[in-house]
Amino acid sequence: MLQYEWHVKYEKSFQALSGAAARICLLSPTVSSPSTPASHPAAAANAAAAAANAAAAANAAAAPPAAAAAAASSSPVCDTPCLETEWSGSKVQQQQQKQQQQQQQQQLQQQLLKLHKQQQQQQQQQQQQEPVSPLKAAIKQFIPYELSVSILLLLLLLQLLLLLLLLLLLLLLRLLLSLQHPAAASAAAAARICI
């Protein structure tokens, strides 16, 4: 509607200016008075220049409204009810999407908080159920789990080696005792024979 009104208004002004230019050309002495044939080209040139000036003035007058109409058409303001409803509908959809995203983020944050609280409660329950000695607590704090397991295995191996050494010592003692008994028996027999 705005474009149509601007077009009608400035078309009328253009027609008025062109009519005035035509009248000026008709009233000029170069055209009305009889003259020599050499004066007709000058009159035609004057008429053409006046018409060109009138057209340029009309274009200059119509240029700012046309720019304003183009800016108005490019602006986000809707000219018809259909465009207004579409624009408002897209705005409502964007707002709904933003609200859904915010709700999802809030739900995720709540779930993470619940999991964190559950982990803390489980840790507290374990600490209450299993009383830990200060030595074990220090070991757990300064020694990692894998290293502590390897140390325990080494201790078990050392204990097994000590047991094997004790068994070997016992076997050696038995051998020594068994070797001493036959020597004592032979010495007693030799003493009896001498008597």
mmCIF file with all atom_site columns, C-alpha atoms in Angstrom:
data_model
loop_
_atom_site.group_PDB
_atom_site.id
_atom_site.type_symbol
_atom_site.label_atom_id
_atom_site.label_alt_id
_atom_site.label_comp_id
_atom_site.label_asym_id
_atom_site.label_entity_id
_atom_site.label_seq_id
_atom_site.pdbx_PDB_ins_code
_atom_site.Cartn_x
_atom_site.Cartn_y
_atom_site.Cartn_z
_atom_site.occupancy
_atom_site.B_iso_or_equiv
_atom_site.pdbx_formal_charge
_atom_site.auth_seq_id
_atom_site.auth_comp_id
_atom_site.auth_asym_id
_atom_site.auth_atom_id
_atom_site.pdbx_PDB_model_num
ATOM 1   C CA . MET A 1 1   ? 0.000  0.000    0.000   1.00 0.00 ? 1   MET A CA 1
ATOM 2   C CA . LEU A 1 2   ? 2.765  2.460    0.855   1.00 0.00 ? 2   LEU A CA 1
ATOM 3   C CA . GLN A 1 3   ? 4.569  1.814    -2.407  1.00 0.00 ? 3   GLN A CA 1
ATOM 4   C CA . TYR A 1 4   ? 1.371  2.359    -4.415  1.00 0.00 ? 4   TYR A CA 1
ATOM 5   C CA . GLU A 1 5   ? 0.650  5.680    -2.642  1.00 0.00 ? 5   GLU A CA 1
ATOM 6   C CA . TRP A 1 6   ? 4.212  6.929    -3.241  1.00 0.00 ? 6   TRP A CA 1
ATOM 7   C CA . HIS A 1 7   ? 3.969  5.913    -6.907  1.00 0.00 ? 7   HIS A CA 1
ATOM 8   C CA . VAL A 1 8   ? 0.623  7.733    -7.484  1.00 0.00 ? 8   VAL A CA 1
ATOM 9   C CA . LYS A 1 9   ? 1.754  10.875   -5.671  1.00 0.00 ? 9   LYS A CA 1
ATOM 10  C CA . TYR A 1 10  ? 5.042  11.298   -7.524  1.00 0.00 ? 10  TYR A CA 1
ATOM 11  C CA . GLU A 1 11  ? 3.579  10.279   -10.863 1.00 0.00 ? 11  GLU A CA 1
ATOM 12  C CA . LYS A 1 12  ? 1.157  13.221   -10.526 1.00 0.00 ? 12  LYS A CA 1
ATOM 13  C CA . SER A 1 13  ? 4.016  15.587   -9.650  1.00 0.00 ? 13  SER A CA 1
ATOM 14  C CA . PHE A 1 14  ? 6.000  14.324   -12.645 1.00 0.00 ? 14  PHE A CA 1
ATOM 15  C CA . GLN A 1 15  ? 3.027  14.908   -14.956 1.00 0.00 ? 15  GLN A CA 1
ATOM 16  C CA . ALA A 1 16  ? 2.567  18.450   -13.565 1.00 0.00 ? 16  ALA A CA 1
ATOM 17  C CA . LEU A 1 17  ? 6.252  19.278   -14.117 1.00 0.00 ? 17  LEU A CA 1
ATOM 18  C CA . SER A 1 18  ? 6.269  17.861   -17.635 1.00 0.00 ? 18  SER A CA 1
ATOM 19  C CA . GLY A 1 19  ? 3.095  19.879   -18.463 1.00 0.00 ? 19  GLY A CA 1
ATOM 20  C CA . ALA A 1 20  ? 4.710  23.066   -17.150 1.00 0.00 ? 20  ALA A CA 1
ATOM 21  C CA . ALA A 1 21  ? 7.793  22.416   -19.253 1.00 0.00 ? 21  ALA A CA 1
ATOM 22  C CA . ALA A 1 22  ? 5.648  21.927   -22.342 1.00 0.00 ? 22  ALA A CA 1
ATOM 23  C CA . ARG A 1 23  ? 3.839  25.213   -21.671 1.00 0.00 ? 23  ARG A CA 1
ATOM 24  C CA . ILE A 1 24  ? 7.120  27.070   -21.229 1.00 0.00 ? 24  ILE A CA 1
ATOM 25  C CA . CYS A 1 25  ? 8.309  25.708   -24.542 1.00 0.00 ? 25  CYS A CA 1
ATOM 26  C CA . LEU A 1 26  ? 5.068  26.757   -26.258 1.00 0.00 ? 26  LEU A CA 1
ATOM 27  C CA . LEU A 1 27  ? 5.199  30.280   -24.793 1.00 0.00 ? 27  LEU A CA 1
ATOM 28  C CA . SER A 1 28  ? 8.848  30.886   -25.668 1.00 0.00 ? 28  SER A CA 1
ATOM 29  C CA . PRO A 1 29  ? 9.392  33.394   -28.482 1.00 0.00 ? 29  PRO A CA 1
ATOM 30  C CA . THR A 1 30  ? 11.633 31.059   -30.346 1.00 0.00 ? 30  THR A CA 1
ATOM 31  C CA . VAL A 1 31  ? 8.724  28.727   -31.050 1.00 0.00 ? 31  VAL A CA 1
ATOM 32  C CA . SER A 1 32  ? 5.702  31.126   -31.290 1.00 0.00 ? 32  SER A CA 1
ATOM 33  C CA . SER A 1 33  ? 7.205  33.866   -33.463 1.00 0.00 ? 33  SER A CA 1
ATOM 34  C CA . PRO A 1 34  ? 7.905  33.128   -37.067 1.00 0.00 ? 34  PRO A CA 1
ATOM 35  C CA . SER A 1 35  ? 11.580 32.942   -37.700 1.00 0.00 ? 35  SER A CA 1
ATOM 36  C CA . THR A 1 36  ? 14.042 31.780   -40.148 1.00 0.00 ? 36  THR A CA 1
ATOM 37  C CA . PRO A 1 37  ? 14.667 28.057   -40.704 1.00 0.00 ? 37  PRO A CA 1
ATOM 38  C CA . ALA A 1 38  ? 17.934 28.326   -38.815 1.00 0.00 ? 38  ALA A CA 1
ATOM 39  C CA . SER A 1 39  ? 16.043 29.192   -35.589 1.00 0.00 ? 39  SER A CA 1
ATOM 40  C CA . HIS A 1 40  ? 13.980 25.928   -35.487 1.00 0.00 ? 40  HIS A CA 1
ATOM 41  C CA . PRO A 1 41  ? 16.896 23.699   -34.355 1.00 0.00 ? 41  PRO A CA 1
ATOM 42  C CA . ALA A 1 42  ? 17.649 26.101   -31.499 1.00 0.00 ? 42  ALA A CA 1
ATOM 43  C CA . ALA A 1 43  ? 14.014 25.997   -30.368 1.00 0.00 ? 43  ALA A CA 1
ATOM 44  C CA . ALA A 1 44  ? 14.004 22.231   -30.505 1.00 0.00 ? 44  ALA A CA 1
ATOM 45  C CA . ALA A 1 45  ? 17.226 22.125   -28.481 1.00 0.00 ? 45  ALA A CA 1
ATOM 46  C CA . ASN A 1 46  ? 15.739 24.488   -25.887 1.00 0.00 ? 46  ASN A CA 1
ATOM 47  C CA . ALA A 1 47  ? 12.589 22.392   -25.634 1.00 0.00 ? 47  ALA A CA 1
ATOM 48  C CA . ALA A 1 48  ? 14.622 19.203   -25.245 1.00 0.00 ? 48  ALA A CA 1
ATOM 49  C CA . ALA A 1 49  ? 16.793 20.802   -22.537 1.00 0.00 ? 49  ALA A CA 1
ATOM 50  C CA . ALA A 1 50  ? 13.713 22.033   -20.643 1.00 0.00 ? 50  ALA A CA 1
ATOM 51  C CA . ALA A 1 51  ? 12.114 18.588   -20.838 1.00 0.00 ? 51  ALA A CA 1
ATOM 52  C CA . ALA A 1 52  ? 15.350 16.967   -19.635 1.00 0.00 ? 52  ALA A CA 1
ATOM 53  C CA . ASN A 1 53  ? 15.579 19.414   -16.721 1.00 0.00 ? 53  ASN A CA 1
ATOM 54  C CA . ALA A 1 54  ? 11.952 18.716   -15.780 1.00 0.00 ? 54  ALA A CA 1
ATOM 55  C CA . ALA A 1 55  ? 12.540 14.944   -15.913 1.00 0.00 ? 55  ALA A CA 1
ATOM 56  C CA . ALA A 1 56  ? 15.692 15.265   -13.793 1.00 0.00 ? 56  ALA A CA 1
ATOM 57  C CA . ALA A 1 57  ? 13.819 17.361   -11.217 1.00 0.00 ? 57  ALA A CA 1
ATOM 58  C CA . ALA A 1 58  ? 10.999 14.803   -11.097 1.00 0.00 ? 58  ALA A CA 1
ATOM 59  C CA . ASN A 1 59  ? 13.479 11.939   -10.665 1.00 0.00 ? 59  ASN A CA 1
ATOM 60  C CA . ALA A 1 60  ? 15.312 13.837   -7.923  1.00 0.00 ? 60  ALA A CA 1
ATOM 61  C CA . ALA A 1 61  ? 12.025 14.490   -6.130  1.00 0.00 ? 61  ALA A CA 1
ATOM 62  C CA . ALA A 1 62  ? 10.950 10.862   -6.461  1.00 0.00 ? 62  ALA A CA 1
ATOM 63  C CA . ALA A 1 63  ? 14.332 9.370    -5.397  1.00 0.00 ? 63  ALA A CA 1
ATOM 64  C CA . PRO A 1 64  ? 14.108 9.958    -1.595  1.00 0.00 ? 64  PRO A CA 1
ATOM 65  C CA . PRO A 1 65  ? 10.557 8.565    -1.311  1.00 0.00 ? 65  PRO A CA 1
ATOM 66  C CA . ALA A 1 66  ? 11.573 5.548    -3.362  1.00 0.00 ? 66  ALA A CA 1
ATOM 67  C CA . ALA A 1 67  ? 14.550 4.965    -1.044  1.00 0.00 ? 67  ALA A CA 1
ATOM 68  C CA . ALA A 1 68  ? 12.273 5.359    1.968   1.00 0.00 ? 68  ALA A CA 1
ATOM 69  C CA . ALA A 1 69  ? 9.795  2.906    0.460   1.00 0.00 ? 69  ALA A CA 1
ATOM 70  C CA . ALA A 1 70  ? 12.604 0.408    -0.215  1.00 0.00 ? 70  ALA A CA 1
ATOM 71  C CA . ALA A 1 71  ? 13.866 0.791    3.363   1.00 0.00 ? 71  ALA A CA 1
ATOM 72  C CA . ALA A 1 72  ? 10.335 0.346    4.661   1.00 0.00 ? 72  ALA A CA 1
ATOM 73  C CA . SER A 1 73  ? 9.885  -2.791   2.562   1.00 0.00 ? 73  SER A CA 1
ATOM 74  C CA . SER A 1 74  ? 13.231 -4.203   3.813   1.00 0.00 ? 74  SER A CA 1
ATOM 75  C CA . SER A 1 75  ? 12.438 -3.436   7.458   1.00 0.00 ? 75  SER A CA 1
ATOM 76  C CA . PRO A 1 76  ? 11.156 -6.301   9.671   1.00 0.00 ? 76  PRO A CA 1
ATOM 77  C CA . VAL A 1 77  ? 7.807  -4.482   10.212  1.00 0.00 ? 77  VAL A CA 1
ATOM 78  C CA . CYS A 1 78  ? 5.101  -6.457   8.436   1.00 0.00 ? 78  CYS A CA 1
ATOM 79  C CA . ASP A 1 79  ? 2.658  -4.650   6.091   1.00 0.00 ? 79  ASP A CA 1
ATOM 80  C CA . THR A 1 80  ? -0.043 -7.333   6.015   1.00 0.00 ? 80  THR A CA 1
ATOM 81  C CA . PRO A 1 81  ? -1.710 -9.410   8.754   1.00 0.00 ? 81  PRO A CA 1
ATOM 82  C CA . CYS A 1 82  ? -0.460 -12.671  7.177   1.00 0.00 ? 82  CYS A CA 1
ATOM 83  C CA . LEU A 1 83  ? 3.168  -11.557  7.391   1.00 0.00 ? 83  LEU A CA 1
ATOM 84  C CA . GLU A 1 84  ? 2.622  -10.366  10.958  1.00 0.00 ? 84  GLU A CA 1
ATOM 85  C CA . THR A 1 85  ? 1.189  -13.735  11.983  1.00 0.00 ? 85  THR A CA 1
ATOM 86  C CA . GLU A 1 86  ? 4.087  -15.617  10.330  1.00 0.00 ? 86  GLU A CA 1
ATOM 87  C CA . TRP A 1 87  ? 6.656  -13.380  12.005  1.00 0.00 ? 87  TRP A CA 1
ATOM 88  C CA . SER A 1 88  ? 5.001  -13.755  15.419  1.00 0.00 ? 88  SER A CA 1
ATOM 89  C CA . GLY A 1 89  ? 4.712  -17.516  14.878  1.00 0.00 ? 89  GLY A CA 1
ATOM 90  C CA . SER A 1 90  ? 8.443  -17.835  14.159  1.00 0.00 ? 90  SER A CA 1
ATOM 91  C CA . LYS A 1 91  ? 9.193  -15.743  17.255  1.00 0.00 ? 91  LYS A CA 1
ATOM 92  C CA . VAL A 1 92  ? 7.023  -18.033  19.385  1.00 0.00 ? 92  VAL A CA 1
ATOM 93  C CA . GLN A 1 93  ? 8.774  -21.110  17.985  1.00 0.00 ? 93  GLN A CA 1
ATOM 94  C CA . GLN A 1 94  ? 12.200 -19.649  18.784  1.00 0.00 ? 94  GLN A CA 1
ATOM 95  C CA . GLN A 1 95  ? 11.119 -18.844  22.335  1.00 0.00 ? 95  GLN A CA 1
ATOM 96  C CA . GLN A 1 96  ? 9.742  -22.367  22.795  1.00 0.00 ? 96  GLN A CA 1
ATOM 97  C CA . GLN A 1 97  ? 12.991 -23.900  21.539  1.00 0.00 ? 97  GLN A CA 1
ATOM 98  C CA . LYS A 1 98  ? 15.013 -21.724  23.937  1.00 0.00 ? 98  LYS A CA 1
ATOM 99  C CA . GLN A 1 99  ? 12.776 -22.742  26.836  1.00 0.00 ? 99  GLN A CA 1
ATOM 100 C CA . GLN A 1 100 ? 13.145 -26.427  25.951  1.00 0.00 ? 100 GLN A CA 1
ATOM 101 C CA . GLN A 1 101 ? 16.935 -26.125  25.801  1.00 0.00 ? 101 GLN A CA 1
ATOM 102 C CA . GLN A 1 102 ? 17.016 -24.373  29.171  1.00 0.00 ? 102 GLN A CA 1
ATOM 103 C CA . GLN A 1 103 ? 14.805 -27.076  30.712  1.00 0.00 ? 103 GLN A CA 1
ATOM 104 C CA . GLN A 1 104 ? 17.058 -29.834  29.344  1.00 0.00 ? 104 GLN A CA 1
ATOM 105 C CA . GLN A 1 105 ? 20.156 -28.122  30.737  1.00 0.00 ? 105 GLN A CA 1
ATOM 106 C CA . GLN A 1 106 ? 18.512 -27.751  34.144  1.00 0.00 ? 106 GLN A CA 1
ATOM 107 C CA . GLN A 1 107 ? 17.534 -31.436  34.160  1.00 0.00 ? 107 GLN A CA 1
ATOM 108 C CA . LEU A 1 108 ? 21.089 -32.498  33.302  1.00 0.00 ? 108 LEU A CA 1
ATOM 109 C CA . GLN A 1 109 ? 22.517 -30.317  36.061  1.00 0.00 ? 109 GLN A CA 1
ATOM 110 C CA . GLN A 1 110 ? 20.073 -31.797  38.572  1.00 0.00 ? 110 GLN A CA 1
ATOM 111 C CA . GLN A 1 111 ? 21.013 -35.347  37.555  1.00 0.00 ? 111 GLN A CA 1
ATOM 112 C CA . LEU A 1 112 ? 24.715 -34.573  37.922  1.00 0.00 ? 112 LEU A CA 1
ATOM 113 C CA . LEU A 1 113 ? 24.125 -33.120  41.381  1.00 0.00 ? 113 LEU A CA 1
ATOM 114 C CA . LYS A 1 114 ? 22.181 -36.225  42.414  1.00 0.00 ? 114 LYS A CA 1
ATOM 115 C CA . LEU A 1 115 ? 24.969 -38.520  41.224  1.00 0.00 ? 115 LEU A CA 1
ATOM 116 C CA . HIS A 1 116 ? 27.567 -36.469  43.077  1.00 0.00 ? 116 HIS A CA 1
ATOM 117 C CA . LYS A 1 117 ? 25.533 -36.621  46.284  1.00 0.00 ? 117 LYS A CA 1
ATOM 118 C CA . GLN A 1 118 ? 25.070 -40.380  45.929  1.00 0.00 ? 118 GLN A CA 1
ATOM 119 C CA . GLN A 1 119 ? 28.817 -40.889  45.510  1.00 0.00 ? 119 GLN A CA 1
ATOM 120 C CA . GLN A 1 120 ? 29.529 -38.809  48.599  1.00 0.00 ? 120 GLN A CA 1
ATOM 121 C CA . GLN A 1 121 ? 26.977 -40.787  50.627  1.00 0.00 ? 121 GLN A CA 1
ATOM 122 C CA . GLN A 1 122 ? 28.470 -44.102  49.502  1.00 0.00 ? 122 GLN A CA 1
ATOM 123 C CA . GLN A 1 123 ? 31.962 -42.975  50.460  1.00 0.00 ? 123 GLN A CA 1
ATOM 124 C CA . GLN A 1 124 ? 30.752 -41.865  53.879  1.00 0.00 ? 124 GLN A CA 1
ATOM 125 C CA . GLN A 1 125 ? 28.982 -45.189  54.457  1.00 0.00 ? 125 GLN A CA 1
ATOM 126 C CA . GLN A 1 126 ? 32.099 -47.156  53.528  1.00 0.00 ? 126 GLN A CA 1
ATOM 127 C CA . GLN A 1 127 ? 34.230 -45.095  55.869  1.00 0.00 ? 127 GLN A CA 1
ATOM 128 C CA . GLN A 1 128 ? 31.773 -45.641  58.719  1.00 0.00 ? 128 GLN A CA 1
ATOM 129 C CA . GLN A 1 129 ? 31.464 -49.397  58.140  1.00 0.00 ? 129 GLN A CA 1
ATOM 130 C CA . GLU A 1 130 ? 35.181 -50.146  57.789  1.00 0.00 ? 130 GLU A CA 1
ATOM 131 C CA . PRO A 1 131 ? 37.287 -48.573  60.557  1.00 0.00 ? 131 PRO A CA 1
ATOM 132 C CA . VAL A 1 132 ? 40.700 -47.908  59.057  1.00 0.00 ? 132 VAL A CA 1
ATOM 133 C CA . SER A 1 133 ? 43.833 -47.815  61.170  1.00 0.00 ? 133 SER A CA 1
ATOM 134 C CA . PRO A 1 134 ? 46.088 -44.771  60.837  1.00 0.00 ? 134 PRO A CA 1
ATOM 135 C CA . LEU A 1 135 ? 48.844 -46.933  59.331  1.00 0.00 ? 135 LEU A CA 1
ATOM 136 C CA . LYS A 1 136 ? 46.538 -48.230  56.616  1.00 0.00 ? 136 LYS A CA 1
ATOM 137 C CA . ALA A 1 137 ? 45.264 -44.745  55.977  1.00 0.00 ? 137 ALA A CA 1
ATOM 138 C CA . ALA A 1 138 ? 48.838 -43.451  55.589  1.00 0.00 ? 138 ALA A CA 1
ATOM 139 C CA . ILE A 1 139 ? 49.703 -46.353  53.295  1.00 0.00 ? 139 ILE A CA 1
ATOM 140 C CA . LYS A 1 140 ? 46.630 -45.697  51.173  1.00 0.00 ? 140 LYS A CA 1
ATOM 141 C CA . GLN A 1 141 ? 47.420 -42.028  51.061  1.00 0.00 ? 141 GLN A CA 1
ATOM 142 C CA . PHE A 1 142 ? 51.111 -42.222  50.101  1.00 0.00 ? 142 PHE A CA 1
ATOM 143 C CA . ILE A 1 143 ? 51.379 -45.615  48.356  1.00 0.00 ? 143 ILE A CA 1
ATOM 144 C CA . PRO A 1 144 ? 49.278 -46.450  45.312  1.00 0.00 ? 144 PRO A CA 1
ATOM 145 C CA . TYR A 1 145 ? 47.234 -49.633  45.184  1.00 0.00 ? 145 TYR A CA 1
ATOM 146 C CA . GLU A 1 146 ? 49.391 -51.498  42.638  1.00 0.00 ? 146 GLU A CA 1
ATOM 147 C CA . LEU A 1 147 ? 52.590 -50.781  44.537  1.00 0.00 ? 147 LEU A CA 1
ATOM 148 C CA . SER A 1 148 ? 51.075 -51.968  47.806  1.00 0.00 ? 148 SER A CA 1
ATOM 149 C CA . VAL A 1 149 ? 49.992 -55.242  46.156  1.00 0.00 ? 149 VAL A CA 1
ATOM 150 C CA . SER A 1 150 ? 53.483 -55.836  44.769  1.00 0.00 ? 150 SER A CA 1
ATOM 151 C CA . ILE A 1 151 ? 55.015 -55.171  48.226  1.00 0.00 ? 151 ILE A CA 1
ATOM 152 C CA . LEU A 1 152 ? 52.686 -57.712  49.811  1.00 0.00 ? 152 LEU A CA 1
ATOM 153 C CA . LEU A 1 153 ? 53.641 -60.331  47.228  1.00 0.00 ? 153 LEU A CA 1
ATOM 154 C CA . LEU A 1 154 ? 57.335 -59.731  47.909  1.00 0.00 ? 154 LEU A CA 1
ATOM 155 C CA . LEU A 1 155 ? 56.774 -60.201  51.638  1.00 0.00 ? 155 LEU A CA 1
ATOM 156 C CA . LEU A 1 156 ? 55.008 -63.498  51.017  1.00 0.00 ? 156 LEU A CA 1
ATOM 157 C CA . LEU A 1 157 ? 57.894 -64.701  48.860  1.00 0.00 ? 157 LEU A CA 1
ATOM 158 C CA . LEU A 1 158 ? 60.399 -63.794  51.568  1.00 0.00 ? 158 LEU A CA 1
ATOM 159 C CA . GLN A 1 159 ? 58.414 -65.771  54.128  1.00 0.00 ? 159 GLN A CA 1
ATOM 160 C CA . LEU A 1 160 ? 58.407 -68.816  51.854  1.00 0.00 ? 160 LEU A CA 1
ATOM 161 C CA . LEU A 1 161 ? 62.172 -68.544  51.386  1.00 0.00 ? 161 LEU A CA 1
ATOM 162 C CA . LEU A 1 162 ? 62.698 -68.412  55.147  1.00 0.00 ? 162 LEU A CA 1
ATOM 163 C CA . LEU A 1 163 ? 60.613 -71.545  55.618  1.00 0.00 ? 163 LEU A CA 1
ATOM 164 C CA . LEU A 1 164 ? 62.660 -73.368  52.989  1.00 0.00 ? 164 LEU A CA 1
ATOM 165 C CA . LEU A 1 165 ? 65.892 -72.370  54.716  1.00 0.00 ? 165 LEU A CA 1
ATOM 166 C CA . LEU A 1 166 ? 64.602 -73.704  58.030  1.00 0.00 ? 166 LEU A CA 1
ATOM 167 C CA . LEU A 1 167 ? 63.704 -77.016  56.427  1.00 0.00 ? 167 LEU A CA 1
ATOM 168 C CA . LEU A 1 168 ? 67.186 -77.314  54.924  1.00 0.00 ? 168 LEU A CA 1
ATOM 169 C CA . LEU A 1 169 ? 68.779 -76.667  58.313  1.00 0.00 ? 169 LEU A CA 1
ATOM 170 C CA . LEU A 1 170 ? 66.682 -79.381  59.913  1.00 0.00 ? 170 LEU A CA 1
ATOM 171 C CA . LEU A 1 171 ? 67.724 -81.860  57.232  1.00 0.00 ? 171 LEU A CA 1
ATOM 172 C CA . LEU A 1 172 ? 71.392 -81.033  57.770  1.00 0.00 ? 172 LEU A CA 1
ATOM 173 C CA . LEU A 1 173 ? 71.069 -81.590  61.525  1.00 0.00 ? 173 LEU A CA 1
ATOM 174 C CA . ARG A 1 174 ? 69.496 -84.976  60.954  1.00 0.00 ? 174 ARG A CA 1
ATOM 175 C CA . LEU A 1 175 ? 72.293 -85.987  58.634  1.00 0.00 ? 175 LEU A CA 1
ATOM 176 C CA . LEU A 1 176 ? 74.903 -84.932  61.158  1.00 0.00 ? 176 LEU A CA 1
ATOM 177 C CA . LEU A 1 177 ? 73.197 -86.893  63.925  1.00 0.00 ? 177 LEU A CA 1
ATOM 178 C CA . SER A 1 178 ? 72.919 -89.970  61.761  1.00 0.00 ? 178 SER A CA 1
ATOM 179 C CA . LEU A 1 179 ? 76.613 -89.763  60.924  1.00 0.00 ? 179 LEU A CA 1
ATOM 180 C CA . GLN A 1 180 ? 77.601 -89.395  64.616  1.00 0.00 ? 180 GLN A CA 1
ATOM 181 C CA . HIS A 1 181 ? 75.662 -92.506  65.781  1.00 0.00 ? 181 HIS A CA 1
ATOM 182 C CA . PRO A 1 182 ? 77.602 -95.082  63.695  1.00 0.00 ? 182 PRO A CA 1
ATOM 183 C CA . ALA A 1 183 ? 80.976 -93.603  64.765  1.00 0.00 ? 183 ALA A CA 1
ATOM 184 C CA . ALA A 1 184 ? 80.045 -93.841  68.450  1.00 0.00 ? 184 ALA A CA 1
ATOM 185 C CA . ALA A 1 185 ? 78.863 -97.438  68.000  1.00 0.00 ? 185 ALA A CA 1
ATOM 186 C CA . SER A 1 186 ? 82.116 -98.485  66.288  1.00 0.00 ? 186 SER A CA 1
ATOM 187 C CA . ALA A 1 187 ? 84.223 -96.834  69.012  1.00 0.00 ? 187 ALA A CA 1
ATOM 188 C CA . ALA A 1 188 ? 82.306 -98.691  71.743  1.00 0.00 ? 188 ALA A CA 1
ATOM 189 C CA . ALA A 1 189 ? 82.791 -102.009 69.938  1.00 0.00 ? 189 ALA A CA 1
ATOM 190 C CA . ALA A 1 190 ? 86.540 -101.414 69.610  1.00 0.00 ? 190 ALA A CA 1
ATOM 191 C CA . ALA A 1 191 ? 86.810 -100.644 73.340  1.00 0.00 ? 191 ALA A CA 1
ATOM 192 C CA . ARG A 1 192 ? 85.085 -103.888 74.235  1.00 0.00 ? 192 ARG A CA 1
ATOM 193 C CA . ILE A 1 193 ? 87.399 -105.887 72.056  1.00 0.00 ? 193 ILE A CA 1
ATOM 194 C CA . CYS A 1 194 ? 90.448 -104.348 73.694  1.00 0.00 ? 194 CYS A CA 1
ATOM 195 C CA . ILE A 1 195 ? 89.120 -105.276 77.147  1.00 0.00 ? 195 ILE A CA 1
#
